[in-house]
Amino acid sequence: MSTPPAPGRPERRRTLEPTRVLRRRRTEALAQLMREHDEAMAGMPEGYEDVVLPRPVPGAEDATQELPPVVPRRTRRRAEERERAQAAVGGFGFGPNLRRAAVVVAVGAAALVGFGSALLLPGNAQGEEARPLPSATPTAVPSQSAPAAADPDGPGTLREGDSGPEVTDLQERLLRIPDVYKDGATSGSYDTALTEAVARFQLWYGIRGDENGVYGDDTRKDLESRTAS
């Protein structure tokens, strides 16, 4: 721990050293240069030598022309290509006179073709009007009735809405199968109850050849085999 200075006695501080020293510029060389310049000027005559400038030639301003405008390189290249194309067309001989002659020849050929086609038309030589050709009327083809589509369940198929003795026979045979058409009617009408009974018979005995609830060939064969006696 540093000892504090005694009271009444100035504190000794560290001497600061300069960080940048400014040196005095040497002006002797500049002064010597100025003296030499003064001596050189003292040996020369007073004033400057007069120089006679050439006079402009009369009419020179009239002959002066303005410089041409600067054309971009791309524009100049396009102009050169256009000139070459025109020169190539002119080299093949397609001048204005030849084009005019070609137009005249084309018009004459078109007129000649039209006159020839007018002579070839029938009746125009006698001044008669051309008669329109009779329009062919289409002959009516007798429509043939399409054959009736075969029933996918086979001939003699019975479904809901049918009636007759065949439906009665179906009802009587289903009554012989236990619990399929229990207490069913034998009215000869293929109603909803009979459709459900046929579908139940097909489900229980695994018949898949016919539509659900439709009495087709497969259902008929299976039912007749079970109720043959």
Short mmCIF file of C-alpha atoms in Angstrom, two decimals:
data_model
loop_
_atom_site.label_atom_id
_atom_site.label_comp_id
_atom_site.label_asym_id
_atom_site.label_seq_id
_atom_site.Cartn_x
_atom_site.Cartn_y
_atom_site.Cartn_z
CA MET A 1 0.00 0.00 0.00
CA SER A 2 1.51 3.37 -1.05
CA THR A 3 2.28 5.96 1.61
CA PRO A 4 0.39 9.24 1.18
CA PRO A 5 2.60 12.33 0.85
CA ALA A 6 3.21 14.53 3.82
CA PRO A 7 0.93 17.52 4.21
CA GLY A 8 2.29 20.74 2.74
CA ARG A 9 4.70 18.92 0.42
CA PRO A 10 3.97 18.83 -3.32
CA GLU A 11 3.46 15.44 -4.89
CA ARG A 12 6.10 14.30 -7.36
CA ARG A 13 4.57 13.40 -10.70
CA ARG A 14 5.98 11.54 -13.66
CA THR A 15 7.34 13.69 -16.47
CA LEU A 16 5.25 13.46 -19.65
CA GLU A 17 7.17 12.82 -22.87
CA PRO A 18 5.90 14.19 -26.21
CA THR A 19 4.38 11.55 -28.50
CA ARG A 20 4.89 13.57 -31.70
CA VAL A 21 7.80 15.84 -32.52
CA LEU A 22 7.20 18.60 -35.05
CA ARG A 23 10.27 19.28 -37.12
CA ARG A 24 10.91 22.57 -38.74
CA ARG A 25 10.65 22.55 -42.50
CA ARG A 26 13.69 23.37 -44.52
CA THR A 27 12.94 26.37 -46.72
CA GLU A 28 16.48 26.91 -47.96
CA ALA A 29 15.86 24.92 -51.15
CA LEU A 30 12.76 26.95 -52.04
CA ALA A 31 14.62 30.20 -51.37
CA GLN A 32 17.50 29.05 -53.57
CA LEU A 33 15.07 28.22 -56.40
CA MET A 34 13.49 31.64 -56.19
CA ARG A 35 16.92 33.33 -56.33
CA GLU A 36 17.89 31.34 -59.42
CA HIS A 37 14.61 32.29 -61.12
CA ASP A 38 15.17 35.98 -60.35
CA GLU A 39 18.71 35.81 -61.75
CA ALA A 40 17.49 34.14 -64.93
CA MET A 41 14.82 36.74 -65.43
CA ALA A 42 17.30 39.54 -64.81
CA GLY A 43 19.41 38.45 -67.84
CA MET A 44 16.42 38.50 -70.24
CA PRO A 45 15.09 41.65 -71.94
CA GLU A 46 12.13 43.31 -70.44
CA GLY A 47 8.77 42.10 -71.64
CA TYR A 48 7.89 39.04 -73.68
CA GLU A 49 8.52 38.33 -77.36
CA ASP A 50 5.58 39.02 -79.64
CA VAL A 51 4.43 36.03 -81.65
CA VAL A 52 2.52 36.75 -84.86
CA LEU A 53 -0.44 34.39 -85.25
CA PRO A 54 -1.44 33.31 -88.78
CA ARG A 55 -4.58 34.94 -90.13
CA PRO A 56 -7.46 32.68 -91.18
CA VAL A 57 -7.88 32.11 -94.90
CA PRO A 58 -10.92 33.91 -96.31
CA GLY A 59 -13.81 31.57 -96.92
CA ALA A 60 -12.43 28.88 -94.60
CA GLU A 61 -15.41 29.19 -92.28
CA ASP A 62 -17.79 28.60 -95.19
CA ALA A 63 -16.05 25.35 -96.14
CA THR A 64 -16.31 24.06 -92.59
CA GLN A 65 -18.90 21.32 -92.30
CA GLU A 66 -20.52 19.80 -89.27
CA LEU A 67 -19.45 16.37 -88.27
CA PRO A 68 -21.96 13.63 -89.15
CA PRO A 69 -23.98 12.31 -86.23
CA VAL A 70 -22.66 9.22 -84.54
CA VAL A 71 -24.75 6.21 -85.60
CA PRO A 72 -24.89 3.26 -83.21
CA ARG A 73 -23.17 0.13 -84.37
CA ARG A 74 -26.35 -1.93 -84.28
CA THR A 75 -28.29 0.60 -86.41
CA ARG A 76 -25.43 0.84 -88.88
CA ARG A 77 -25.26 -2.96 -89.14
CA ARG A 78 -28.99 -3.20 -89.83
CA ALA A 79 -28.74 -0.52 -92.51
CA GLU A 80 -25.87 -2.38 -94.18
CA GLU A 81 -27.84 -5.65 -94.14
CA ARG A 82 -30.87 -3.87 -95.65
CA GLU A 83 -28.71 -2.39 -98.41
CA ARG A 84 -27.19 -5.79 -99.18
CA ALA A 85 -30.66 -7.37 -99.36
CA GLN A 86 -31.88 -4.67 -101.73
CA ALA A 87 -28.78 -5.08 -103.86
CA ALA A 88 -29.34 -8.87 -104.00
CA VAL A 89 -32.96 -8.40 -105.08
CA GLY A 90 -31.93 -5.90 -107.69
CA GLY A 91 -29.19 -8.23 -108.91
CA PHE A 92 -31.73 -10.91 -109.77
CA GLY A 93 -33.57 -8.46 -112.00
CA PHE A 94 -36.70 -7.88 -109.93
CA GLY A 95 -36.93 -4.21 -110.79
CA PRO A 96 -40.10 -2.11 -110.79
CA ASN A 97 -40.66 -2.63 -114.51
CA LEU A 98 -40.41 -6.39 -114.23
CA ARG A 99 -42.79 -6.49 -111.27
CA ARG A 100 -45.30 -4.40 -113.17
CA ALA A 101 -45.06 -6.79 -116.14
CA ALA A 102 -45.58 -9.80 -113.84
CA VAL A 103 -48.74 -8.21 -112.40
CA VAL A 104 -50.11 -7.58 -115.89
CA VAL A 105 -49.41 -11.18 -116.95
CA ALA A 106 -51.11 -12.55 -113.80
CA VAL A 107 -54.21 -10.43 -114.38
CA GLY A 108 -54.40 -11.54 -118.03
CA ALA A 109 -54.06 -15.20 -117.09
CA ALA A 110 -56.84 -14.89 -114.50
CA ALA A 111 -59.14 -13.25 -117.05
CA LEU A 112 -58.37 -15.97 -119.60
CA VAL A 113 -59.14 -18.73 -117.11
CA GLY A 114 -62.45 -17.09 -116.15
CA PHE A 115 -63.49 -16.72 -119.78
CA GLY A 116 -62.64 -20.36 -120.53
CA SER A 117 -64.58 -21.64 -117.52
CA ALA A 118 -67.60 -19.55 -118.60
CA LEU A 119 -67.54 -21.19 -122.04
CA LEU A 120 -67.35 -24.68 -120.60
CA LEU A 121 -70.47 -24.32 -118.43
CA PRO A 122 -73.53 -26.03 -120.04
CA GLY A 123 -76.27 -23.73 -121.36
CA ASN A 124 -74.28 -20.52 -121.04
CA ALA A 125 -73.45 -20.47 -124.78
CA GLN A 126 -77.17 -20.21 -125.66
CA GLY A 127 -77.81 -17.68 -122.91
CA GLU A 128 -79.76 -20.14 -120.79
CA GLU A 129 -79.52 -20.07 -117.09
CA ALA A 130 -77.81 -22.99 -115.45
CA ARG A 131 -80.37 -25.25 -113.87
CA PRO A 132 -79.67 -26.50 -110.41
CA LEU A 133 -79.01 -30.18 -110.13
CA PRO A 134 -81.81 -32.16 -108.53
CA SER A 135 -81.08 -32.79 -104.92
CA ALA A 136 -80.90 -36.42 -104.03
CA THR A 137 -83.48 -37.22 -101.41
CA PRO A 138 -82.38 -39.88 -99.00
CA THR A 139 -84.35 -43.08 -99.31
CA ALA A 140 -86.06 -44.05 -96.14
CA VAL A 141 -84.65 -47.29 -94.86
CA PRO A 142 -87.22 -49.43 -93.14
CA SER A 143 -86.31 -49.71 -89.54
CA GLN A 144 -85.89 -53.20 -88.32
CA SER A 145 -87.00 -53.96 -84.84
CA ALA A 146 -84.15 -55.04 -82.66
CA PRO A 147 -84.45 -58.53 -81.30
CA ALA A 148 -85.56 -58.69 -77.74
CA ALA A 149 -82.68 -58.99 -75.33
CA ALA A 150 -82.40 -62.40 -73.79
CA ASP A 151 -83.12 -62.60 -70.10
CA PRO A 152 -79.83 -63.08 -68.21
CA ASP A 153 -81.60 -65.37 -65.74
CA GLY A 154 -82.79 -67.69 -68.49
CA PRO A 155 -86.12 -68.23 -70.27
CA GLY A 156 -89.23 -68.53 -68.13
CA THR A 157 -87.85 -66.28 -65.43
CA LEU A 158 -90.36 -65.00 -62.90
CA ARG A 159 -89.97 -61.75 -60.97
CA GLU A 160 -92.05 -59.36 -58.92
CA GLY A 161 -95.18 -58.22 -60.78
CA ASP A 162 -95.74 -61.48 -62.72
CA SER A 163 -98.83 -63.65 -62.24
CA GLY A 164 -100.20 -66.94 -63.46
CA PRO A 165 -100.10 -70.68 -62.83
CA GLU A 166 -96.30 -70.74 -62.85
CA VAL A 167 -96.25 -68.32 -59.94
CA THR A 168 -98.73 -70.56 -58.11
CA ASP A 169 -96.48 -73.58 -58.66
CA LEU A 170 -93.53 -71.58 -57.25
CA GLN A 171 -95.52 -70.67 -54.14
CA GLU A 172 -96.56 -74.26 -53.53
CA ARG A 173 -92.97 -75.53 -53.87
CA LEU A 174 -91.63 -72.86 -51.48
CA LEU A 175 -94.21 -73.93 -48.89
CA ARG A 176 -92.53 -77.34 -48.83
CA ILE A 177 -89.18 -75.79 -47.78
CA PRO A 178 -89.13 -75.27 -44.01
CA ASP A 179 -89.38 -71.64 -42.81
CA VAL A 180 -88.74 -70.13 -46.26
CA TYR A 181 -92.30 -69.16 -47.21
CA LYS A 182 -94.05 -69.86 -43.94
CA ASP A 183 -97.83 -69.20 -44.06
CA GLY A 184 -97.45 -67.83 -47.57
CA ALA A 185 -100.35 -67.37 -49.98
CA THR A 186 -100.84 -69.31 -53.22
CA SER A 187 -102.72 -66.55 -55.04
CA GLY A 188 -100.60 -66.77 -58.19
CA SER A 189 -99.30 -63.17 -57.82
CA TYR A 190 -95.55 -62.49 -57.53
CA ASP A 191 -95.73 -59.95 -54.70
CA THR A 192 -93.19 -58.57 -52.23
CA ALA A 193 -93.64 -61.45 -49.79
CA LEU A 194 -92.87 -63.98 -52.53
CA THR A 195 -89.80 -61.94 -53.60
CA GLU A 196 -88.46 -62.02 -50.05
CA ALA A 197 -89.12 -65.77 -49.82
CA VAL A 198 -87.18 -66.43 -53.06
CA ALA A 199 -84.30 -64.25 -51.87
CA ARG A 200 -84.28 -66.10 -48.55
CA PHE A 201 -84.17 -69.45 -50.34
CA GLN A 202 -81.25 -68.28 -52.53
CA LEU A 203 -79.33 -67.06 -49.47
CA TRP A 204 -79.85 -70.16 -47.35
CA TYR A 205 -78.97 -72.66 -50.06
CA GLY A 206 -76.17 -70.68 -51.70
CA ILE A 207 -77.75 -70.03 -55.10
CA ARG A 208 -75.86 -67.21 -56.91
CA GLY A 209 -76.71 -67.68 -60.58
CA ASP A 210 -79.85 -65.50 -60.49
CA GLU A 211 -80.67 -62.01 -59.31
CA ASN A 212 -81.67 -61.54 -55.70
CA GLY A 213 -85.38 -62.41 -55.37
CA VAL A 214 -85.76 -63.46 -59.04
CA TYR A 215 -86.89 -67.00 -59.90
CA GLY A 216 -84.43 -67.90 -62.67
CA ASP A 217 -82.99 -71.12 -64.12
CA ASP A 218 -80.54 -71.82 -61.29
CA THR A 219 -83.14 -71.17 -58.59
CA ARG A 220 -85.73 -73.22 -60.50
CA LYS A 221 -83.43 -76.23 -60.88
CA ASP A 222 -82.44 -76.23 -57.22
CA LEU A 223 -86.03 -75.78 -55.98
CA GLU A 224 -87.46 -78.47 -58.29
CA SER A 225 -84.71 -80.92 -57.24
CA ARG A 226 -85.59 -80.39 -53.58
CA THR A 227 -89.39 -80.65 -54.13
CA ALA A 228 -89.48 -83.36 -56.83
CA SER A 229 -91.41 -85.88 -54.71
#
